[in-house]
Short mmCIF file of C-alpha atoms in Angstrom, two decimals:
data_model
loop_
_atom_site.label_atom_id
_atom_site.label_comp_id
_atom_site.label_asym_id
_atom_site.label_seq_id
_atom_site.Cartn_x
_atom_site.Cartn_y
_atom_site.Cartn_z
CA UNK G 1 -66.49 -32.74 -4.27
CA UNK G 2 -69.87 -33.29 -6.28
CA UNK G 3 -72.99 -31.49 -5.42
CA UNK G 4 -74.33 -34.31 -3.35
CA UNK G 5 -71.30 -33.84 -0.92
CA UNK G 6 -71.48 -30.33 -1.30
CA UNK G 7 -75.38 -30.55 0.23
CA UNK G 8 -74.93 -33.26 2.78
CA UNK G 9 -71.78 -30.75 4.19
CA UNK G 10 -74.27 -28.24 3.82
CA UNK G 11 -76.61 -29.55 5.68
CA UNK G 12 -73.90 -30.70 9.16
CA UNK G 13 -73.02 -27.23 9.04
CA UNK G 14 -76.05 -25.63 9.29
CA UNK G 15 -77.31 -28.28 11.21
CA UNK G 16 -80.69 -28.22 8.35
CA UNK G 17 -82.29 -31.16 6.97
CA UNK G 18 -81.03 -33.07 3.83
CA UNK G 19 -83.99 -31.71 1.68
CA UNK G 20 -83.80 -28.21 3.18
CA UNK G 21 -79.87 -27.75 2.44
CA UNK G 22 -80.67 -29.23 -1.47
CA UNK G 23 -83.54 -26.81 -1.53
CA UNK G 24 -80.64 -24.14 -0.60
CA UNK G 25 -77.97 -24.60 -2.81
CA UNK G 26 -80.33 -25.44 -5.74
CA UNK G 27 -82.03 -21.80 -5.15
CA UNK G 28 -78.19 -20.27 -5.07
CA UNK G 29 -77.49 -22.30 -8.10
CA UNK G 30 -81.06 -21.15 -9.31
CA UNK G 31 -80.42 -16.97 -8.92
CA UNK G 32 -76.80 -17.34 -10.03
CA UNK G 33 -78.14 -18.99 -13.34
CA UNK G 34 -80.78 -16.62 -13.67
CA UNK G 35 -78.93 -13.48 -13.07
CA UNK G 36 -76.23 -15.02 -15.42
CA UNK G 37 -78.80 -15.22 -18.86
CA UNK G 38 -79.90 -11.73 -18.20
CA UNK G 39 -76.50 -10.84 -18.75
CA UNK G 40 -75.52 -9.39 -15.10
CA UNK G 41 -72.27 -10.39 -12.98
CA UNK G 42 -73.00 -12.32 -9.69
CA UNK G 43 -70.32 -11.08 -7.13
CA UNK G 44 -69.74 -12.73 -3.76
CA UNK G 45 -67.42 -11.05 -1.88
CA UNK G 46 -64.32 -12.35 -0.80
CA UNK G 47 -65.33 -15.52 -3.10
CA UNK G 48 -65.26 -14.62 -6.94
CA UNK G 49 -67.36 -13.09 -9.50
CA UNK G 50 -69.22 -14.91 -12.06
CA UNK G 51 -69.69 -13.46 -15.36
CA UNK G 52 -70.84 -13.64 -19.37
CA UNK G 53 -67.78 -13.32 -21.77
CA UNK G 54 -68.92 -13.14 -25.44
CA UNK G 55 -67.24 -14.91 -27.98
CA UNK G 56 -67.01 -14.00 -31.58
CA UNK G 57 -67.86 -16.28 -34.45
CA UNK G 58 -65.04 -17.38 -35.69
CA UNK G 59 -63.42 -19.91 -38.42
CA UNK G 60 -62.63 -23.50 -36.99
CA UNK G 61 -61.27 -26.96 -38.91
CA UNK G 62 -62.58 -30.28 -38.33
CA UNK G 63 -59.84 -32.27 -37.46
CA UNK G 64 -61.34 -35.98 -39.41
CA UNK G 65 -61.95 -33.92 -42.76
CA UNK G 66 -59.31 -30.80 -42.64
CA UNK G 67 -62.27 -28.81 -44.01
CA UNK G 68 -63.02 -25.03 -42.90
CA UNK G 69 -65.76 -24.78 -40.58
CA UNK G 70 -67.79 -22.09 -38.85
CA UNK G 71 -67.83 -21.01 -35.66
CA UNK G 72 -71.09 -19.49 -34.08
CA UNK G 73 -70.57 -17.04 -31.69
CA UNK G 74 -71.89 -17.59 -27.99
CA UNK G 75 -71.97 -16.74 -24.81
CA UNK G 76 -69.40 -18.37 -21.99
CA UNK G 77 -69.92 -18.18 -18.06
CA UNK G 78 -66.45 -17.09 -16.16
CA UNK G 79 -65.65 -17.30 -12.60
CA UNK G 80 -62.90 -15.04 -11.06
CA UNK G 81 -62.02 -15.93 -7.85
CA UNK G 82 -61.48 -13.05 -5.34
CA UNK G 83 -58.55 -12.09 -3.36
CA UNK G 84 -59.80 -13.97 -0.04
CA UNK G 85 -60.35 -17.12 -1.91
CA UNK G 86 -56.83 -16.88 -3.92
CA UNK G 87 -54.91 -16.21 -0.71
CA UNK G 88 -56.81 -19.41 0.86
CA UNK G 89 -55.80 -21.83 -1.99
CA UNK G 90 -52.05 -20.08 -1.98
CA UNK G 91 -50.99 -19.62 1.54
CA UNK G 92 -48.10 -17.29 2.16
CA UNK G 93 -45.04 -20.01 2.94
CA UNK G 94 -42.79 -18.44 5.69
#
C-alpha cells in the first residue's frame, strides 16, 4: 500500500474528504517526524514505537576500489511493532 491508498482508505473510513484525510495523515506523519529529530520515542499503543538508534562512526570499504573508507556516524529511525500488532500479522494456528 502507498500513501495515496493509505489516504483514499482513510478517507471511506472516516467517511472525510480526500483533502481532509491527506491533511490527516500528513499532520501524523508531520508530529511523528518532528518528535523523532528532537530525539523523543513516538509510542502508539497496541501499534509500535518509533525511535532514534545512534550509530557509531565506523570503518567501511568501497567495494569498486577495496580502499578503507570512513563511516560518519548518524542517526537511524526504528519502528517496533507492539504486541497487538505482532499477534495480528501472526495469528495463533489451532
Amino acid at each position: 500500500m502507498k500513501k495515496g491508498e493509505l489516504i483514499a482508505e482513510f478517507a471511506k473510513r472516516t467517511e472525510m474528504s480526500g483533502a481532509a484525510a491527506n491533511s490527516a495523515v500528513n499532520t501524523i506523519i508531520d508530529i511523528i517526524t518532528e518528535r523523532l529529530k528532537k530525539g523523543d520515542t513516538v509510542g502508539i499503543t497496541g501499534f509500535g514505537t518509533f525511535s532514534v538508534t545512534k550509530r557509531a562512526a565506523r570503518k567501511g570499504r568501497n567495494p569498486a576500489t577495496g580502499d578503507v573508507i570512513k563511516i560518519a556516524a548518524s542517526k537511524s529511525p526504528r519502528f517496533a511493532a507492539g504486541a497487538t500488532l505482532k499477534a495480528a500479522v501472526n495469528p495463533k494456528k489451532k
